[in-house]
Short mmCIF file of C-alpha atoms and ligand atoms in Angstrom, two decimals:
data_model
loop_
_atom_site.label_atom_id
_atom_site.label_comp_id
_atom_site.label_asym_id
_atom_site.label_seq_id
_atom_site.Cartn_x
_atom_site.Cartn_y
_atom_site.Cartn_z
CA UNK A 27 -22.06 -102.23 -155.95
CA UNK A 28 -18.86 -103.68 -157.66
CA UNK A 29 -18.98 -102.81 -161.60
CA UNK A 30 -19.30 -106.01 -163.60
CA UNK A 31 -19.05 -107.11 -166.87
CA UNK A 32 -20.15 -111.03 -168.13
CA UNK A 33 -19.56 -112.13 -171.54
CA UNK A 34 -21.05 -115.64 -173.38
CA UNK A 35 -19.25 -116.85 -176.44
CA UNK A 36 -22.50 -118.97 -177.22
CA UNK A 37 -24.24 -122.22 -175.84
CA UNK A 38 -23.67 -125.47 -177.55
CA UNK A 39 -21.27 -127.95 -178.21
CA UNK A 40 -17.68 -126.64 -178.10
CA UNK A 41 -15.24 -129.03 -180.40
CA UNK A 42 -12.42 -130.49 -178.53
CA UNK A 43 -9.81 -128.55 -180.49
CA UNK A 44 -11.63 -125.13 -180.49
CA UNK A 45 -12.07 -125.04 -176.60
CA UNK A 46 -8.91 -123.48 -175.98
CA UNK A 47 -9.37 -120.63 -178.43
CA UNK A 48 -13.06 -119.84 -177.48
CA UNK A 49 -12.11 -119.60 -173.73
CA UNK A 50 -8.81 -117.15 -174.70
CA UNK A 51 -11.71 -115.28 -176.99
CA UNK A 52 -13.95 -114.96 -174.24
CA UNK A 53 -11.39 -113.89 -171.43
CA UNK A 54 -9.78 -111.27 -174.13
CA UNK A 55 -13.17 -109.84 -174.11
CA UNK A 56 -13.97 -109.68 -171.04
CA UNK A 57 -10.81 -108.04 -170.23
CA UNK A 58 -11.55 -105.22 -172.73
CA UNK A 59 -15.08 -104.37 -171.28
CA UNK A 60 -13.90 -104.33 -168.28
CA UNK A 61 -10.84 -102.41 -169.40
CA UNK A 62 -13.69 -99.77 -170.58
CA UNK A 63 -15.66 -99.82 -166.86
CA UNK A 64 -12.59 -98.86 -165.37
CA UNK A 65 -11.37 -96.11 -167.50
CA UNK A 66 -14.66 -94.33 -167.03
CA UNK A 67 -16.98 -96.00 -169.42
CA UNK A 68 -20.53 -96.63 -169.44
CA UNK A 69 -21.96 -100.16 -169.01
CA UNK A 70 -23.47 -99.40 -172.69
CA UNK A 71 -19.54 -98.64 -173.63
CA UNK A 72 -18.31 -101.79 -172.25
CA UNK A 73 -20.55 -104.42 -173.47
CA UNK A 74 -20.00 -103.01 -177.07
CA UNK A 75 -16.50 -103.22 -176.88
CA UNK A 76 -16.77 -106.85 -175.81
CA UNK A 77 -19.07 -107.77 -178.42
CA UNK A 78 -17.08 -106.14 -180.64
CA UNK A 79 -14.16 -108.12 -179.63
CA UNK A 80 -15.66 -111.46 -180.03
CA UNK A 81 -17.15 -110.27 -183.97
CA UNK A 82 -13.24 -109.69 -184.58
CA UNK A 83 -12.91 -113.28 -183.37
CA UNK A 84 -12.98 -116.12 -186.18
CA UNK A 85 -13.69 -118.42 -183.12
CA UNK A 86 -17.21 -117.31 -182.48
CA UNK A 87 -20.49 -117.13 -184.65
CA UNK A 88 -20.70 -113.60 -185.06
CA UNK A 89 -19.03 -111.27 -187.23
CA UNK A 90 -16.32 -112.77 -188.82
CA UNK A 91 -16.55 -116.15 -188.39
CA UNK A 92 -20.18 -116.16 -188.39
CA UNK A 93 -22.10 -119.50 -189.89
CA UNK A 94 -23.36 -119.60 -193.40
CA UNK A 95 -27.08 -119.60 -194.43
CA UNK A 96 -28.56 -122.24 -197.03
CA UNK A 97 -27.33 -120.18 -200.38
CA UNK A 98 -23.60 -120.11 -198.25
CA UNK A 99 -23.69 -116.11 -197.51
CA UNK A 100 -23.51 -114.44 -194.15
CA UNK A 101 -26.60 -112.70 -192.78
CA UNK A 102 -26.02 -111.08 -189.07
CA UNK A 103 -28.38 -110.30 -186.66
CA UNK A 104 -27.26 -107.61 -183.26
CA UNK A 105 -28.66 -105.68 -180.44
CA UNK A 106 -28.15 -103.54 -177.83
CA UNK A 107 -30.29 -102.12 -174.88
CA UNK A 108 -29.90 -99.72 -172.19
CA UNK A 109 -31.02 -100.22 -169.34
CA UNK A 110 -31.36 -96.42 -167.74
CA UNK A 111 -33.53 -95.29 -170.62
CA UNK A 112 -34.73 -98.43 -172.41
CA UNK A 113 -32.96 -97.17 -175.56
CA UNK A 114 -32.50 -100.51 -177.82
CA UNK A 115 -31.20 -100.58 -181.66
CA UNK A 116 -31.08 -103.57 -183.76
CA UNK A 117 -30.59 -104.94 -186.70
CA UNK A 118 -31.25 -107.98 -188.56
CA UNK A 119 -29.97 -110.03 -191.70
CA UNK A 120 -27.60 -107.31 -192.50
CA UNK A 121 -24.72 -108.18 -194.45
CA UNK A 122 -20.92 -107.03 -195.24
CA UNK A 123 -19.96 -105.39 -192.59
CA UNK A 124 -17.72 -106.21 -189.77
CA UNK A 125 -19.72 -105.31 -186.49
CA UNK A 126 -23.29 -105.41 -186.74
CA UNK A 127 -23.21 -104.97 -182.77
CA UNK A 128 -22.15 -101.13 -183.45
CA UNK A 129 -24.43 -100.69 -186.00
CA UNK A 130 -27.13 -101.44 -183.58
CA UNK A 131 -26.09 -98.77 -181.54
CA UNK A 132 -26.36 -96.63 -183.87
CA UNK A 133 -29.29 -97.59 -184.85
CA UNK A 134 -30.50 -96.71 -181.48
CA UNK A 135 -28.13 -93.40 -180.53
CA UNK A 136 -28.84 -92.01 -184.27
CA UNK A 137 -32.26 -93.22 -185.25
CA UNK A 138 -36.06 -92.98 -183.97
CA UNK A 139 -36.60 -96.74 -184.28
CA UNK A 140 -35.44 -99.80 -182.84
CA UNK A 141 -34.74 -102.02 -185.49
CA UNK A 142 -33.86 -101.94 -189.36
CA UNK A 143 -33.17 -104.84 -191.55
CA UNK A 144 -31.49 -106.48 -194.12
CA UNK A 145 -30.91 -103.52 -197.39
CA UNK A 146 -32.51 -100.88 -194.90
CA UNK A 147 -29.95 -101.54 -192.29
CA UNK A 148 -27.21 -101.89 -194.92
CA UNK A 149 -28.36 -98.11 -196.62
CA UNK A 150 -28.46 -96.54 -192.88
CA UNK A 151 -24.68 -98.26 -192.27
CA UNK A 152 -23.60 -96.74 -195.64
CA UNK A 153 -25.58 -93.29 -194.83
CA UNK A 154 -23.52 -93.48 -191.48
CA UNK A 155 -20.03 -93.92 -193.10
CA UNK A 156 -19.52 -97.67 -191.61
CA UNK A 157 -17.57 -99.23 -194.19
CA UNK A 158 -18.78 -102.60 -196.05
CA UNK A 159 -16.26 -105.34 -196.12
CA UNK A 160 -16.36 -107.94 -198.76
CA UNK A 161 -18.55 -111.05 -197.58
CA UNK A 162 -15.31 -113.67 -198.24
CA UNK A 163 -13.61 -111.44 -195.13
CA UNK A 164 -16.33 -112.86 -192.96
CA UNK A 165 -16.47 -116.18 -193.86
CA UNK A 166 -13.93 -119.17 -192.20
CA UNK A 167 -12.71 -122.26 -194.04
CA UNK A 168 -14.34 -123.94 -190.52
CA UNK A 169 -17.68 -122.17 -191.83
CA UNK A 170 -17.42 -123.15 -194.92
CA UNK A 171 -16.67 -126.53 -194.14
CA UNK A 172 -19.90 -126.76 -191.86
CA UNK A 173 -22.30 -125.17 -194.42
CA UNK A 174 -20.95 -128.21 -197.16
CA UNK A 175 -21.50 -130.77 -194.67
CA UNK A 176 -24.86 -129.78 -193.34
CA UNK A 177 -26.06 -129.06 -196.90
CA UNK A 178 -26.13 -133.29 -196.99
CA UNK A 179 -29.74 -134.78 -196.55
CA UNK A 180 -28.99 -136.87 -193.49
CA UNK A 181 -27.65 -133.48 -191.84
CA UNK A 182 -28.26 -133.50 -188.06
CA UNK A 183 -31.01 -130.90 -187.72
CA UNK A 184 -29.79 -130.47 -183.86
CA UNK A 185 -26.24 -129.41 -185.18
CA UNK A 186 -28.04 -126.77 -187.23
CA UNK A 187 -30.21 -125.37 -184.80
CA UNK A 188 -27.63 -125.08 -182.29
CA UNK A 189 -24.51 -124.98 -184.38
CA UNK A 190 -20.95 -126.04 -182.55
CA UNK A 191 -20.90 -122.26 -181.26
CA UNK A 192 -23.01 -120.12 -180.96
CA UNK A 193 -24.17 -116.11 -180.54
CA UNK A 194 -22.10 -113.92 -178.77
CA UNK A 195 -22.89 -111.44 -175.72
CA UNK A 196 -22.17 -109.62 -172.91
CA UNK A 197 -24.15 -107.21 -169.89
CA UNK A 198 -22.21 -105.23 -167.55
CA UNK A 199 -22.95 -102.51 -165.01
CA UNK A 200 -21.05 -99.51 -164.03
CA UNK A 201 -20.09 -97.40 -161.37
CA UNK A 202 -23.19 -95.83 -161.35
CA UNK A 203 -25.77 -99.03 -161.32
CA UNK A 204 -26.67 -98.16 -165.09
CA UNK A 205 -27.36 -101.98 -166.54
CA UNK A 206 -26.54 -102.32 -170.45
CA UNK A 207 -26.78 -105.19 -172.61
CA UNK A 208 -25.37 -106.38 -176.38
CA UNK A 209 -25.82 -109.36 -178.48
CA UNK A 210 -24.72 -110.56 -181.73
CA UNK A 211 -24.88 -113.91 -184.24
CA UNK A 212 -24.49 -115.21 -187.64
CA UNK A 213 -27.37 -116.92 -186.68
CA UNK A 214 -28.43 -120.75 -187.63
CA UNK A 215 -26.20 -122.61 -189.48
CA UNK A 216 -27.75 -122.91 -192.78
CA UNK A 217 -31.16 -120.88 -192.10
CA UNK A 218 -33.27 -119.69 -195.19
CA UNK A 219 -31.91 -116.60 -196.48
CA UNK A 220 -34.07 -113.85 -194.46
CA UNK A 221 -34.53 -115.56 -191.65
CA UNK A 222 -34.62 -113.43 -188.75
CA UNK A 223 -33.31 -115.05 -185.16
CA UNK A 224 -34.06 -114.05 -181.73
CA UNK A 225 -31.40 -111.88 -181.19
CA UNK A 226 -32.51 -108.69 -182.66
CA UNK A 227 -35.51 -109.33 -181.01
CA UNK A 228 -35.67 -106.63 -178.07
CA UNK A 229 -36.91 -109.18 -174.79
CA UNK A 230 -35.53 -111.88 -176.50
CA UNK A 231 -31.79 -111.53 -177.70
CA UNK A 232 -31.42 -109.38 -174.88
CA UNK A 233 -33.13 -107.32 -172.65
CA UNK A 234 -31.59 -104.40 -170.19
CA UNK A 235 -33.91 -102.65 -167.23
CA UNK A 236 -32.01 -100.77 -164.30
CA UNK A 237 -35.03 -101.53 -162.24
CA UNK A 238 -34.23 -104.95 -162.86
CA UNK A 239 -31.16 -105.96 -164.51
CA UNK A 240 -29.72 -107.13 -167.91
CA UNK A 241 -29.70 -110.23 -169.83
CA UNK A 242 -27.88 -111.54 -173.13
CA UNK A 243 -29.35 -114.97 -174.32
CA UNK A 244 -27.61 -117.61 -176.62
CA UNK A 245 -28.96 -120.88 -178.40
CA UNK A 246 -31.70 -121.81 -180.02
CA UNK A 247 -33.52 -118.38 -181.29
CA UNK A 248 -36.72 -120.18 -182.37
CA UNK A 249 -37.53 -121.50 -179.17
CA UNK A 250 -35.87 -118.43 -177.30
CA UNK A 251 -38.50 -116.10 -179.31
CA UNK A 252 -41.47 -118.38 -178.25
CA UNK A 253 -40.88 -117.70 -174.49
CA UNK A 254 -38.83 -113.83 -174.81
CA UNK A 255 -35.86 -115.78 -172.80
CA UNK A 256 -34.79 -112.44 -171.73
CA UNK A 257 -37.52 -110.68 -170.88
CA UNK A 258 -38.82 -113.72 -169.06
CA UNK A 259 -35.78 -113.92 -166.86
CA UNK A 260 -35.95 -110.25 -165.66
CA UNK A 261 -39.60 -110.87 -165.02
CA UNK A 262 -38.75 -113.17 -162.13
CA UNK A 263 -35.92 -110.68 -160.93
CA UNK A 264 -38.50 -108.08 -160.72
CA UNK A 265 -40.66 -110.76 -158.40
CA UNK A 266 -37.54 -111.43 -156.08
CA UNK A 267 -35.68 -114.14 -157.68
CA UNK A 268 -31.69 -113.56 -158.02
CA UNK A 269 -29.90 -113.45 -161.22
CA UNK A 270 -29.04 -116.89 -160.74
CA UNK A 271 -32.52 -118.53 -159.66
CA UNK A 272 -34.00 -116.06 -162.34
CA UNK A 273 -31.86 -117.24 -165.19
CA UNK A 274 -32.51 -121.13 -164.40
CA UNK A 275 -36.09 -120.81 -164.16
CA UNK A 276 -36.04 -118.95 -167.39
CA UNK A 277 -34.10 -121.53 -169.37
CA UNK A 278 -35.88 -124.15 -167.16
CA UNK A 279 -39.52 -123.09 -168.85
CA UNK A 280 -37.85 -122.80 -172.41
CA UNK A 281 -36.84 -126.11 -172.53
CA UNK A 282 -40.12 -127.84 -170.71
CA UNK A 283 -42.02 -125.27 -172.60
CA UNK A 284 -40.92 -125.69 -176.13
CA UNK A 285 -37.59 -128.14 -175.79
CA UNK A 286 -35.21 -125.73 -176.61
CA UNK A 287 -31.48 -125.04 -175.02
CA UNK A 288 -29.86 -122.40 -174.01
CA UNK A 289 -27.84 -120.01 -172.20
CA UNK A 290 -27.90 -116.73 -170.54
CA UNK A 291 -25.42 -114.22 -168.69
CA UNK A 292 -27.40 -112.05 -166.32
CA UNK A 293 -26.64 -109.06 -163.88
CA UNK A 294 -28.73 -106.99 -161.73
CA UNK A 295 -28.04 -103.46 -161.07
CA UNK A 296 -26.48 -104.48 -157.72
CA UNK A 297 -23.46 -106.35 -159.53
CA UNK A 298 -24.67 -109.40 -158.91
CA UNK A 299 -24.09 -111.83 -161.80
CA UNK A 300 -24.67 -115.31 -163.41
CA UNK A 301 -23.54 -117.31 -166.30
CA UNK A 302 -26.09 -120.25 -166.71
CA UNK A 303 -27.05 -122.43 -169.80
CA UNK A 304 -29.15 -125.67 -170.47
CA UNK A 305 -27.11 -126.75 -173.16
CA UNK A 306 -23.92 -129.12 -173.25
CA UNK A 307 -21.70 -126.39 -172.94
CA UNK A 308 -21.34 -121.95 -173.18
CA UNK A 309 -18.10 -120.55 -173.01
CA UNK A 310 -18.49 -117.37 -170.36
CA UNK A 311 -16.28 -115.04 -168.58
CA UNK A 312 -16.74 -112.24 -166.13
CA UNK A 313 -14.39 -109.41 -164.89
CA UNK A 314 -15.27 -107.97 -161.31
CA UNK A 315 -13.22 -106.46 -158.62
CA UNK A 316 -10.23 -107.16 -160.81
CA UNK A 317 -10.77 -111.33 -160.84
CA UNK A 318 -11.57 -112.48 -163.99
CA UNK A 319 -13.79 -115.85 -163.48
CA UNK A 320 -14.89 -118.31 -166.87
CA UNK A 321 -15.93 -121.43 -167.55
CA UNK A 322 -17.13 -123.83 -170.23
CA UNK A 323 -18.68 -127.10 -168.98
CA UNK A 324 -21.68 -126.87 -166.12
CA UNK A 325 -20.36 -125.93 -162.57
CA UNK A 326 -16.90 -124.93 -164.34
CA UNK A 327 -15.56 -121.58 -162.43
CA UNK A 328 -12.08 -121.15 -162.81
CA UNK A 329 -10.46 -117.53 -161.70
CA UNK A 330 -7.33 -115.31 -162.08
CA UNK A 331 -6.51 -112.50 -161.34
CA UNK A 332 -7.14 -109.44 -164.16
CA UNK A 333 -3.91 -107.25 -162.71
CA UNK A 334 -0.79 -108.76 -164.37
CA UNK A 335 1.55 -110.34 -161.78
N1 LIG B 19 -29.95 -117.54 -181.09
C1 LIG B 19 -29.21 -117.45 -182.44
C2 LIG B 19 -30.12 -117.52 -183.30
O1 LIG B 19 -30.83 -118.68 -182.99
O2 LIG B 19 -30.01 -116.77 -184.27
#
């Protein structure tokens, strides 16, 4: 079994001028997560590190770079799950913090609850000494431009649902065969205030169980919730499907049953992995055996060495 980290930077359509930045972002994130595993860290440490990197990268819809809600404000969702214990933590509609994924981990580690929301999540953050940041510091010019554009009465509803770039997430297997997942998002462009997406919902935005594997999802949250996509994929793996086949089955079911598009990264406890999507594109990267794999378009699979020459 070879430890592995797989990340996604969101399902949807990546505008040409942003493709290079998004690719560089997922590759940097997967390298950071892989370095954690190489240093003896757990799969949970690795996925939190990888997702933190993408939250700090303004190219992605999570942390700094989050899409704005209808009022032009940032409300973020995140989840983590540990496949060894089935421990999970999540936050929804949280504001003014840089790294919701780290707060989700604190919910898992420091409370008896699974999900904290809105002001309660922010109060918990304060009690844990998590610094508040000005909302403006999470808002990019690009996010504000898209918010304005999509306020127009003739705005394309598909654009509002999928966004140009979605959620970020990661799955990993460590040297002990423990799996973990983490997912983080600013949600859906121009969403209603208080809207909770799939990301913080256990079984939808992510799921991890050492008996089957781990999944992090991205795409149209309302569709993902209706089919509990992460858990559905792991159900198929429990029935003997490979990570790749199970991911495709889950995505196909979501498309046929509720018309939703999305993408996933998936691992099994033996270190087999998949990055699959039914959307136009999904920026992804994986690191295993010192090889970095990445892609953006359907069927694209590029590789390079992680070890500098
Ligand atoms: N999948 C992210 C969201 O819909 O919020």
